[in-house]
Amino acid sequence: MNHAPEMSHVEARVEQFQKKPDPILAEEPANTDTLPEIEIDNEAIENSKRVPQDTRLASKPTQPQNKEMADPGLVQRFNDLKRNYDDLRYDLKKADRDNKEQFGEIRDLKRQNTELRETLRAHGGATEKHRDAQQLEKERLDEQMEVLESNNNYYKHQLHKQKSLIESLTLQTREANEEKADAEAYGRRLARQNKELNENLTECKDDLLRLQPPSQISDSEVSEQYSNLYQQISKWVDDQTEDSQLLEQRFENLSNSNEEPAELLRKCLTSDHFRLGKKYPQSQPLILRYIIQSHLEQHVFREDILMFGLDSNYTAFLRGIEQGMRELEPQRDAVTIRHWRSETLRGLSHIVDFKEQQRTQAISSAKSLHAALSYLLPDAETRKDGLKDLLDHIIYPAIQVSTSMRMSTTMYRMTSRLANKNPDHNLIMYAHELQRCYMVDVASHKIIRPDSALKVAEDGRIGEQMLVLQPALLRIQREGGSNLVLCKPTLLVRLDEPMGRRNKGFRALQSWFGGEMGE
């Protein structure tokens, strides 16, 4: 049998199948650049060509008359090929679907790639700008680093200079300390020499004093006479003011009186003294003491009185002699003049006429004082021995003290208040003045001591001075030296705050040391 036509027909169908476009693929042209090639089983086709002639179909399968004459093996072969073809077509469709999906993915990837490229391009521009900014910042930091290095080098140089200066100053300080130590040692040597010279000078002064005539009266004798005088004044006032009610009544009537004794009292009393007597009746005897000591200061102890009993003409004559002695050549010093004055006054005190004149002036002074006190003293007008008691207990002792002071080669002075650095507050009392003044509290009449419980203000004030009961007695030192206090003043003081109780421990110490503390 000749199977060549059927075989050629099958080959033609296969070739036609290969050339015929797939209707699925025809729907959308395949992208040959992106789609993979479809492999056709050519080996199966070649094998079908080598099928034996007796197994091939005798006629075309499409023709029914040839279908019966066809070889069953060839038909089976054809059917297998057809199934294979269907399988291949199915696989081709499936591959095409996969290709479409891959194409969509590739398109998405391209779009993402484009976006990524644009993002990368933009990021590249930003990166370039950031790189430029970093470069500028680096340059700026480099400049700052150069400035810092320059400053560091400058400060290192300055530190080196400071260290050199400190070393130099340390060396100078060491040298200065050595010079200071040498100067101090030299100063100590000079101090020792000065001390030795002062000791030699003191010995020379003592020798000169031993060569001079001795003083007629010592400081202790003058201070003792002075203290006894004011004790006698205090005792005499106490004896005269036993009737305190009558004394209060006379003080009450004194301010409205126009009599002569009242005028005499107003010379030494002020309105403050009258108010003091009315407010503190127990202070009225102290006011009498103040009147007496004011009278003595004015008529007996006044500094321009050369000696009580000398008239003004004789006093001027003696002052003129002293002035002439100062102008002599060689000039007489103050010590020589005082020695001459002492001897002259001592000689005058032995003249009978001077004694009589001194007695006359004493009686006149006592009368004026007695006339002033008679208005206040209860029994002054009726007592006949009142004037004599005043002469014996006050005037004559005062004249004796004054004469002793004037005839001494040493100068003495009475003062109501020791020197105060602030003259505008000479009536204010301060706590530090308790060491150099005796004070009596006007309210309690108690003595204010340095250990008394007082309220002291920030500036040291404790109260006000009301009366001077006893002036201070000073010895005037030679050549401008500090004056020596022989008798402290006694003052009546009004405290700003009442005085409290004293410390018992301090009292025990005072009794143990014999009353010397607080004096």
PDB file of C-alpha atoms in Angstrom, residues 20-300:
ATOM      1  CA  LYS A  20      -1.330  29.076  11.254  1.00  0.00           C
ATOM      2  CA  PRO A  21      -1.497  31.835  13.873  1.00  0.00           C
ATOM      3  CA  ASP A  22      -2.998  31.026  17.173  1.00  0.00           C
ATOM      4  CA  PRO A  23      -6.297  32.825  17.622  1.00  0.00           C
ATOM      5  CA  ILE A  24      -5.384  33.462  21.274  1.00  0.00           C
ATOM      6  CA  LEU A  25      -2.093  34.963  20.265  1.00  0.00           C
ATOM      7  CA  ALA A  26      -3.841  36.873  17.523  1.00  0.00           C
ATOM      8  CA  GLU A  27      -5.867  38.705  20.101  1.00  0.00           C
ATOM      9  CA  GLU A  28      -2.730  40.568  21.238  1.00  0.00           C
ATOM     10  CA  PRO A  29       0.570  40.415  19.404  1.00  0.00           C
ATOM     11  CA  ALA A  30       3.186  38.843  21.465  1.00  0.00           C
ATOM     12  CA  ASN A  31       6.193  40.880  22.348  1.00  0.00           C
ATOM     13  CA  THR A  32       9.011  38.897  20.854  1.00  0.00           C
ATOM     14  CA  ASP A  33      11.464  40.946  22.887  1.00  0.00           C
ATOM     15  CA  THR A  34      10.014  39.945  26.185  1.00  0.00           C
ATOM     16  CA  LEU A  35       8.163  36.650  25.575  1.00  0.00           C
ATOM     17  CA  PRO A  36      10.148  33.399  25.642  1.00  0.00           C
ATOM     18  CA  GLU A  37      10.253  31.197  22.553  1.00  0.00           C
ATOM     19  CA  ILE A  38       7.836  28.216  22.356  1.00  0.00           C
ATOM     20  CA  GLU A  39       9.679  25.007  21.796  1.00  0.00           C
ATOM     21  CA  ILE A  40       7.945  22.547  19.408  1.00  0.00           C
ATOM     22  CA  ASP A  41       8.554  18.891  19.736  1.00  0.00           C
ATOM     23  CA  ASN A  42      10.249  18.442  16.328  1.00  0.00           C
ATOM     24  CA  GLU A  43      11.588  15.064  17.403  1.00  0.00           C
ATOM     25  CA  ALA A  44       8.065  13.758  17.663  1.00  0.00           C
ATOM     26  CA  ILE A  45       7.378  15.029  14.187  1.00  0.00           C
ATOM     27  CA  GLU A  46      10.489  13.345  12.786  1.00  0.00           C
ATOM     28  CA  ASN A  47       9.548  10.116  14.459  1.00  0.00           C
ATOM     29  CA  SER A  48       6.127  10.327  12.887  1.00  0.00           C
ATOM     30  CA  LYS A  49       7.839  10.622   9.516  1.00  0.00           C
ATOM     31  CA  ARG A  50       9.667   7.389  10.154  1.00  0.00           C
ATOM     32  CA  VAL A  51       6.526   5.423  10.834  1.00  0.00           C
ATOM     33  CA  PRO A  52       6.369   2.296   8.696  1.00  0.00           C
ATOM     34  CA  GLN A  53       4.430   2.555   5.503  1.00  0.00           C
ATOM     35  CA  ASP A  54       2.035  -0.152   6.467  1.00  0.00           C
ATOM     36  CA  THR A  55       0.986   1.751   9.606  1.00  0.00           C
ATOM     37  CA  ARG A  56       0.176   5.005   7.849  1.00  0.00           C
ATOM     38  CA  LEU A  57      -3.324   5.946   6.787  1.00  0.00           C
ATOM     39  CA  ALA A  58      -4.239   5.043   3.260  1.00  0.00           C
ATOM     40  CA  SER A  59      -6.192   8.240   2.837  1.00  0.00           C
ATOM     41  CA  LYS A  60      -6.748  11.607   4.506  1.00  0.00           C
ATOM     42  CA  PRO A  61      -8.312  11.363   7.954  1.00  0.00           C
ATOM     43  CA  THR A  62     -10.734  14.041   7.071  1.00  0.00           C
ATOM     44  CA  GLN A  63     -12.263  11.973   4.338  1.00  0.00           C
ATOM     45  CA  PRO A  64     -14.648   9.321   5.507  1.00  0.00           C
ATOM     46  CA  GLN A  65     -13.833   6.953   2.660  1.00  0.00           C
ATOM     47  CA  ASN A  66     -10.201   7.101   3.530  1.00  0.00           C
ATOM     48  CA  LYS A  67     -10.856   6.823   7.180  1.00  0.00           C
ATOM     49  CA  GLU A  68     -11.957   3.233   6.833  1.00  0.00           C
ATOM     50  CA  MET A  69      -8.942   2.385   4.755  1.00  0.00           C
ATOM     51  CA  ALA A  70      -6.529   4.130   7.147  1.00  0.00           C
ATOM     52  CA  ASP A  71      -4.199   2.147   9.196  1.00  0.00           C
ATOM     53  CA  PRO A  72      -5.405   1.981  12.780  1.00  0.00           C
ATOM     54  CA  GLY A  73      -1.901   2.597  14.007  1.00  0.00           C
ATOM     55  CA  LEU A  74      -1.606   5.702  11.955  1.00  0.00           C
ATOM     56  CA  VAL A  75      -4.927   6.951  13.188  1.00  0.00           C
ATOM     57  CA  GLN A  76      -3.813   6.283  16.650  1.00  0.00           C
ATOM     58  CA  ARG A  77      -0.673   8.125  15.828  1.00  0.00           C
ATOM     59  CA  PHE A  78      -2.622  10.986  14.449  1.00  0.00           C
ATOM     60  CA  ASN A  79      -4.827  11.126  17.457  1.00  0.00           C
ATOM     61  CA  ASP A  80      -1.820  11.144  19.689  1.00  0.00           C
ATOM     62  CA  LEU A  81      -0.366  13.976  17.688  1.00  0.00           C
ATOM     63  CA  LYS A  82      -3.631  15.813  17.942  1.00  0.00           C
ATOM     64  CA  ARG A  83      -3.735  15.338  21.662  1.00  0.00           C
ATOM     65  CA  ASN A  84      -0.173  16.453  21.837  1.00  0.00           C
ATOM     66  CA  TYR A  85      -1.077  19.401  19.758  1.00  0.00           C
ATOM     67  CA  ASP A  86      -3.949  20.240  22.072  1.00  0.00           C
ATOM     68  CA  ASP A  87      -1.691  19.843  25.033  1.00  0.00           C
ATOM     69  CA  LEU A  88       0.890  22.033  23.378  1.00  0.00           C
ATOM     70  CA  ARG A  89      -1.752  24.622  22.579  1.00  0.00           C
ATOM     71  CA  TYR A  90      -2.953  24.539  26.155  1.00  0.00           C
ATOM     72  CA  ASP A  91       0.575  24.907  27.371  1.00  0.00           C
ATOM     73  CA  LEU A  92       1.037  27.742  24.901  1.00  0.00           C
ATOM     74  CA  LYS A  93      -2.040  29.524  26.230  1.00  0.00           C
ATOM     75  CA  LYS A  94      -0.905  28.964  29.754  1.00  0.00           C
ATOM     76  CA  ALA A  95       2.567  30.236  28.865  1.00  0.00           C
ATOM     77  CA  ASP A  96       0.972  33.239  27.182  1.00  0.00           C
ATOM     78  CA  ARG A  97      -1.011  34.019  30.319  1.00  0.00           C
ATOM     79  CA  ASP A  98       2.103  33.703  32.400  1.00  0.00           C
ATOM     80  CA  ASN A  99       3.850  35.917  29.878  1.00  0.00           C
ATOM     81  CA  LYS A 100       1.140  38.553  30.221  1.00  0.00           C
ATOM     82  CA  GLU A 101       1.431  38.438  33.984  1.00  0.00           C
ATOM     83  CA  GLN A 102       5.197  38.727  33.710  1.00  0.00           C
ATOM     84  CA  PHE A 103       4.751  41.533  31.216  1.00  0.00           C
ATOM     85  CA  GLY A 104       2.520  43.398  33.755  1.00  0.00           C
ATOM     86  CA  GLU A 105       5.061  42.772  36.459  1.00  0.00           C
ATOM     87  CA  ILE A 106       7.839  43.946  34.163  1.00  0.00           C
ATOM     88  CA  ARG A 107       5.807  47.056  33.346  1.00  0.00           C
ATOM     89  CA  ASP A 108       5.298  47.710  37.079  1.00  0.00           C
ATOM     90  CA  LEU A 109       8.965  47.120  37.630  1.00  0.00           C
ATOM     91  CA  LYS A 110       9.798  49.567  34.836  1.00  0.00           C
ATOM     92  CA  ARG A 111       7.460  52.141  36.370  1.00  0.00           C
ATOM     93  CA  GLN A 112       8.985  51.531  39.789  1.00  0.00           C
ATOM     94  CA  ASN A 113      12.406  51.671  38.162  1.00  0.00           C
ATOM     95  CA  THR A 114      11.506  55.019  36.605  1.00  0.00           C
ATOM     96  CA  GLU A 115      10.214  56.325  39.907  1.00  0.00           C
ATOM     97  CA  LEU A 116      13.293  54.995  41.645  1.00  0.00           C
ATOM     98  CA  ARG A 117      15.478  56.683  39.032  1.00  0.00           C
ATOM     99  CA  GLU A 118      13.634  59.982  39.542  1.00  0.00           C
ATOM    100  CA  THR A 119      13.853  59.538  43.297  1.00  0.00           C
ATOM    101  CA  LEU A 120      17.512  58.644  42.925  1.00  0.00           C
ATOM    102  CA  ARG A 121      18.050  61.661  40.693  1.00  0.00           C
ATOM    103  CA  ALA A 122      16.313  63.928  43.237  1.00  0.00           C
ATOM    104  CA  HIS A 123      18.172  62.236  46.079  1.00  0.00           C
ATOM    105  CA  GLY A 124      21.360  62.663  44.107  1.00  0.00           C
ATOM    106  CA  GLY A 125      20.644  66.417  43.822  1.00  0.00           C
ATOM    107  CA  ALA A 126      19.902  66.637  47.531  1.00  0.00           C
ATOM    108  CA  THR A 127      22.971  64.568  48.253  1.00  0.00           C
ATOM    109  CA  GLU A 128      25.020  66.912  46.101  1.00  0.00           C
ATOM    110  CA  LYS A 129      23.626  69.926  47.950  1.00  0.00           C
ATOM    111  CA  HIS A 130      24.249  68.182  51.271  1.00  0.00           C
ATOM    112  CA  ARG A 131      27.759  67.364  50.113  1.00  0.00           C
ATOM    113  CA  ASP A 132      28.304  71.009  49.178  1.00  0.00           C
ATOM    114  CA  ALA A 133      26.891  72.145  52.519  1.00  0.00           C
ATOM    115  CA  GLN A 134      29.127  69.648  54.292  1.00  0.00           C
ATOM    116  CA  GLN A 135      32.066  70.951  52.325  1.00  0.00           C
ATOM    117  CA  LEU A 136      31.227  74.533  53.306  1.00  0.00           C
ATOM    118  CA  GLU A 137      30.726  73.452  56.931  1.00  0.00           C
ATOM    119  CA  LYS A 138      34.038  71.616  56.792  1.00  0.00           C
ATOM    120  CA  GLU A 139      35.739  74.717  55.451  1.00  0.00           C
ATOM    121  CA  ARG A 140      34.106  76.837  58.156  1.00  0.00           C
ATOM    122  CA  LEU A 141      35.128  74.341  60.828  1.00  0.00           C
ATOM    123  CA  ASP A 142      38.642  74.313  59.414  1.00  0.00           C
ATOM    124  CA  GLU A 143      38.731  78.108  59.671  1.00  0.00           C
ATOM    125  CA  GLN A 144      37.443  77.943  63.245  1.00  0.00           C
ATOM    126  CA  MET A 145      40.000  75.259  64.012  1.00  0.00           C
ATOM    127  CA  GLU A 146      42.720  77.508  62.652  1.00  0.00           C
ATOM    128  CA  VAL A 147      41.407  80.372  64.823  1.00  0.00           C
ATOM    129  CA  LEU A 148      41.270  78.082  67.864  1.00  0.00           C
ATOM    130  CA  GLU A 149      44.775  76.860  67.195  1.00  0.00           C
ATOM    131  CA  SER A 150      45.912  80.462  66.862  1.00  0.00           C
ATOM    132  CA  ASN A 151      44.148  81.375  70.146  1.00  0.00           C
ATOM    133  CA  ASN A 152      45.573  78.288  71.797  1.00  0.00           C
ATOM    134  CA  ASN A 153      49.066  79.274  70.722  1.00  0.00           C
ATOM    135  CA  TYR A 154      48.408  82.830  71.956  1.00  0.00           C
ATOM    136  CA  TYR A 155      47.139  81.626  75.332  1.00  0.00           C
ATOM    137  CA  LYS A 156      50.047  79.244  75.636  1.00  0.00           C
ATOM    138  CA  HIS A 157      52.341  82.179  75.033  1.00  0.00           C
ATOM    139  CA  GLN A 158      50.450  84.286  77.591  1.00  0.00           C
ATOM    140  CA  LEU A 159      50.539  81.392  80.081  1.00  0.00           C
ATOM    141  CA  HIS A 160      54.260  81.139  79.601  1.00  0.00           C
ATOM    142  CA  LYS A 161      54.571  84.882  80.183  1.00  0.00           C
ATOM    143  CA  GLN A 162      52.367  84.668  83.309  1.00  0.00           C
ATOM    144  CA  LYS A 163      54.415  81.782  84.651  1.00  0.00           C
ATOM    145  CA  SER A 164      57.562  83.770  84.035  1.00  0.00           C
ATOM    146  CA  LEU A 165      56.003  86.794  85.749  1.00  0.00           C
ATOM    147  CA  ILE A 166      54.875  84.680  88.723  1.00  0.00           C
ATOM    148  CA  GLU A 167      58.344  83.244  89.055  1.00  0.00           C
ATOM    149  CA  SER A 168      59.780  86.747  88.929  1.00  0.00           C
ATOM    150  CA  LEU A 169      57.246  88.009  91.511  1.00  0.00           C
ATOM    151  CA  THR A 170      57.911  84.994  93.708  1.00  0.00           C
ATOM    152  CA  LEU A 171      61.595  85.767  93.595  1.00  0.00           C
ATOM    153  CA  GLN A 172      60.926  89.443  94.346  1.00  0.00           C
ATOM    154  CA  THR A 173      58.564  88.475  97.203  1.00  0.00           C
ATOM    155  CA  ARG A 174      61.193  86.193  98.654  1.00  0.00           C
ATOM    156  CA  GLU A 175      63.748  88.971  98.439  1.00  0.00           C
ATOM    157  CA  ALA A 176      61.252  91.450  99.926  1.00  0.00           C
ATOM    158  CA  ASN A 177      60.502  89.056 102.806  1.00  0.00           C
ATOM    159  CA  GLU A 178      64.179  88.717 103.457  1.00  0.00           C
ATOM    160  CA  GLU A 179      64.550  92.507 103.412  1.00  0.00           C
ATOM    161  CA  LYS A 180      61.496  92.793 105.688  1.00  0.00           C
ATOM    162  CA  ALA A 181      63.004  90.298 108.123  1.00  0.00           C
ATOM    163  CA  ASP A 182      66.242  92.267 108.092  1.00  0.00           C
ATOM    164  CA  ALA A 183      64.305  95.526 108.600  1.00  0.00           C
ATOM    165  CA  GLU A 184      62.329  94.018 111.476  1.00  0.00           C
ATOM    166  CA  ALA A 185      65.512  92.800 113.084  1.00  0.00           C
ATOM    167  CA  TYR A 186      67.006  96.252 112.602  1.00  0.00           C
ATOM    168  CA  GLY A 187      63.807  97.797 114.028  1.00  0.00           C
ATOM    169  CA  ARG A 188      64.037  95.561 117.075  1.00  0.00           C
ATOM    170  CA  ARG A 189      67.630  96.642 117.564  1.00  0.00           C
ATOM    171  CA  LEU A 190      66.563 100.280 117.264  1.00  0.00           C
ATOM    172  CA  ALA A 191      63.704  99.639 119.711  1.00  0.00           C
ATOM    173  CA  ARG A 192      66.130  98.204 122.229  1.00  0.00           C
ATOM    174  CA  GLN A 193      68.432 101.155 121.722  1.00  0.00           C
ATOM    175  CA  ASN A 194      65.494 103.544 122.027  1.00  0.00           C
ATOM    176  CA  LYS A 195      64.408 101.839 125.229  1.00  0.00           C
ATOM    177  CA  GLU A 196      67.887 102.159 126.621  1.00  0.00           C
ATOM    178  CA  LEU A 197      68.019 105.824 125.601  1.00  0.00           C
ATOM    179  CA  ASN A 198      64.616 106.450 127.201  1.00  0.00           C
ATOM    180  CA  GLU A 199      65.809 104.825 130.376  1.00  0.00           C
ATOM    181  CA  ASN A 200      68.899 107.029 130.302  1.00  0.00           C
ATOM    182  CA  LEU A 201      66.725 110.071 129.592  1.00  0.00           C
ATOM    183  CA  THR A 202      64.439 109.168 132.504  1.00  0.00           C
ATOM    184  CA  GLU A 203      67.450 108.910 134.768  1.00  0.00           C
ATOM    185  CA  CYS A 204      68.641 112.309 133.561  1.00  0.00           C
ATOM    186  CA  LYS A 205      65.200 113.795 134.205  1.00  0.00           C
ATOM    187  CA  ASP A 206      65.154 112.271 137.658  1.00  0.00           C
ATOM    188  CA  ASP A 207      68.572 113.749 138.325  1.00  0.00           C
ATOM    189  CA  LEU A 208      67.369 117.169 137.157  1.00  0.00           C
ATOM    190  CA  LEU A 209      64.289 116.910 139.336  1.00  0.00           C
ATOM    191  CA  ARG A 210      66.432 115.996 142.311  1.00  0.00           C
ATOM    192  CA  LEU A 211      68.492 119.110 141.693  1.00  0.00           C
ATOM    193  CA  GLN A 212      65.353 121.299 141.659  1.00  0.00           C
ATOM    194  CA  PRO A 213      63.594 122.427 144.850  1.00  0.00           C
ATOM    195  CA  PRO A 214      61.054 119.853 145.995  1.00  0.00           C
ATOM    196  CA  SER A 215      57.363 120.585 145.652  1.00  0.00           C
ATOM    197  CA  GLN A 216      55.753 122.042 148.754  1.00  0.00           C
ATOM    198  CA  ILE A 217      52.783 119.629 148.545  1.00  0.00           C
ATOM    199  CA  SER A 218      52.291 116.214 146.990  1.00  0.00           C
ATOM    200  CA  ASP A 219      49.488 115.040 144.701  1.00  0.00           C
ATOM    201  CA  SER A 220      48.128 112.752 147.398  1.00  0.00           C
ATOM    202  CA  GLU A 221      47.827 115.631 149.857  1.00  0.00           C
ATOM    203  CA  VAL A 222      46.022 117.821 147.321  1.00  0.00           C
ATOM    204  CA  SER A 223      43.614 115.042 146.339  1.00  0.00           C
ATOM    205  CA  GLU A 224      42.970 114.230 150.009  1.00  0.00           C
ATOM    206  CA  GLN A 225      42.165 117.871 150.837  1.00  0.00           C
ATOM    207  CA  TYR A 226      39.943 118.067 147.762  1.00  0.00           C
ATOM    208  CA  SER A 227      38.002 114.896 148.671  1.00  0.00           C
ATOM    209  CA  ASN A 228      37.602 116.012 152.299  1.00  0.00           C
ATOM    210  CA  LEU A 229      36.204 119.350 151.113  1.00  0.00           C
ATOM    211  CA  TYR A 230      33.349 117.731 149.166  1.00  0.00           C
ATOM    212  CA  GLN A 231      32.688 115.282 151.971  1.00  0.00           C
ATOM    213  CA  GLN A 232      32.235 118.239 154.310  1.00  0.00           C
ATOM    214  CA  ILE A 233      29.915 119.905 151.772  1.00  0.00           C
ATOM    215  CA  SER A 234      27.813 116.742 151.558  1.00  0.00           C
ATOM    216  CA  LYS A 235      27.658 116.409 155.357  1.00  0.00           C
ATOM    217  CA  TRP A 236      26.781 120.085 155.820  1.00  0.00           C
ATOM    218  CA  VAL A 237      23.910 119.844 153.289  1.00  0.00           C
ATOM    219  CA  ASP A 238      22.574 116.691 154.940  1.00  0.00           C
ATOM    220  CA  ASP A 239      22.559 118.441 158.308  1.00  0.00           C
ATOM    221  CA  GLN A 240      20.742 121.453 156.878  1.00  0.00           C
ATOM    222  CA  THR A 241      18.049 119.488 154.960  1.00  0.00           C
ATOM    223  CA  GLU A 242      16.618 117.188 157.604  1.00  0.00           C
ATOM    224  CA  ASP A 243      13.118 118.646 157.044  1.00  0.00           C
ATOM    225  CA  SER A 244      12.538 117.428 153.501  1.00  0.00           C
ATOM    226  CA  GLN A 245       8.888 118.584 153.305  1.00  0.00           C
ATOM    227  CA  LEU A 246       9.809 122.206 153.979  1.00  0.00           C
ATOM    228  CA  LEU A 247      12.569 121.957 151.402  1.00  0.00           C
ATOM    229  CA  GLU A 248      10.058 120.701 148.826  1.00  0.00           C
ATOM    230  CA  GLN A 249       7.720 123.543 149.624  1.00  0.00           C
ATOM    231  CA  ARG A 250      10.465 126.145 149.171  1.00  0.00           C
ATOM    232  CA  PHE A 251      11.453 124.635 145.838  1.00  0.00           C
ATOM    233  CA  GLU A 252       7.825 124.844 144.793  1.00  0.00           C
ATOM    234  CA  ASN A 253       7.633 128.559 145.600  1.00  0.00           C
ATOM    235  CA  LEU A 254      11.038 129.447 144.163  1.00  0.00           C
ATOM    236  CA  SER A 255      10.009 129.687 140.511  1.00  0.00           C
ATOM    237  CA  ASN A 256       7.357 132.349 141.247  1.00  0.00           C
ATOM    238  CA  SER A 257       9.467 134.448 143.625  1.00  0.00           C
ATOM    239  CA  ASN A 258      10.924 137.878 142.737  1.00  0.00           C
ATOM    240  CA  GLU A 259      13.050 138.289 145.862  1.00  0.00           C
ATOM    241  CA  GLU A 260      16.798 138.883 145.719  1.00  0.00           C
ATOM    242  CA  PRO A 261      17.850 135.397 146.913  1.00  0.00           C
ATOM    243  CA  ALA A 262      15.849 133.892 144.042  1.00  0.00           C
ATOM    244  CA  GLU A 263      17.762 136.093 141.608  1.00  0.00           C
ATOM    245  CA  LEU A 264      21.045 134.918 143.130  1.00  0.00           C
ATOM    246  CA  LEU A 265      19.995 131.284 142.686  1.00  0.00           C
ATOM    247  CA  ARG A 266      18.992 131.838 139.079  1.00  0.00           C
ATOM    248  CA  LYS A 267      22.631 132.705 138.284  1.00  0.00           C
ATOM    249  CA  CYS A 268      23.635 129.074 138.771  1.00  0.00           C
ATOM    250  CA  LEU A 269      20.290 127.301 138.306  1.00  0.00           C
ATOM    251  CA  THR A 270      18.276 126.921 135.137  1.00  0.00           C
ATOM    252  CA  SER A 271      14.716 125.871 134.464  1.00  0.00           C
ATOM    253  CA  ASP A 272      15.988 122.310 133.995  1.00  0.00           C
ATOM    254  CA  HIS A 273      17.265 122.284 137.571  1.00  0.00           C
ATOM    255  CA  PHE A 274      13.914 123.503 138.902  1.00  0.00           C
ATOM    256  CA  ARG A 275      12.069 120.834 136.931  1.00  0.00           C
ATOM    257  CA  LEU A 276      14.521 118.262 138.268  1.00  0.00           C
ATOM    258  CA  GLY A 277      13.791 119.311 141.861  1.00  0.00           C
ATOM    259  CA  LYS A 278      10.032 119.125 141.302  1.00  0.00           C
ATOM    260  CA  LYS A 279      10.104 115.766 139.509  1.00  0.00           C
ATOM    261  CA  TYR A 280      12.626 114.133 141.881  1.00  0.00           C
ATOM    262  CA  PRO A 281      12.200 115.682 145.366  1.00  0.00           C
ATOM    263  CA  GLN A 282      14.893 113.392 146.774  1.00  0.00           C
ATOM    264  CA  SER A 283      17.379 115.183 144.470  1.00  0.00           C
ATOM    265  CA  GLN A 284      16.828 118.608 146.097  1.00  0.00           C
ATOM    266  CA  PRO A 285      19.752 118.191 148.581  1.00  0.00           C
ATOM    267  CA  LEU A 286      21.946 117.332 145.616  1.00  0.00           C
ATOM    268  CA  ILE A 287      20.860 120.544 143.909  1.00  0.00           C
ATOM    269  CA  LEU A 288      22.029 122.413 147.037  1.00  0.00           C
ATOM    270  CA  ARG A 289      25.408 120.716 146.713  1.00  0.00           C
ATOM    271  CA  TYR A 290      25.495 121.796 143.077  1.00  0.00           C
ATOM    272  CA  ILE A 291      24.784 125.400 144.080  1.00  0.00           C
ATOM    273  CA  ILE A 292      27.637 125.350 146.600  1.00  0.00           C
ATOM    274  CA  GLN A 293      30.186 123.805 144.252  1.00  0.00           C
ATOM    275  CA  SER A 294      29.163 126.240 141.455  1.00  0.00           C
ATOM    276  CA  HIS A 295      29.750 129.139 143.874  1.00  0.00           C
ATOM    277  CA  LEU A 296      33.178 127.762 144.823  1.00  0.00           C
ATOM    278  CA  GLU A 297      34.175 127.278 141.202  1.00  0.00           C
ATOM    279  CA  GLN A 298      33.223 130.868 140.418  1.00  0.00           C
ATOM    280  CA  HIS A 299      34.738 132.646 143.461  1.00  0.00           C
ATOM    281  CA  VAL A 300      37.518 130.373 144.782  1.00  0.00           C
TER     282      VAL A 300
END
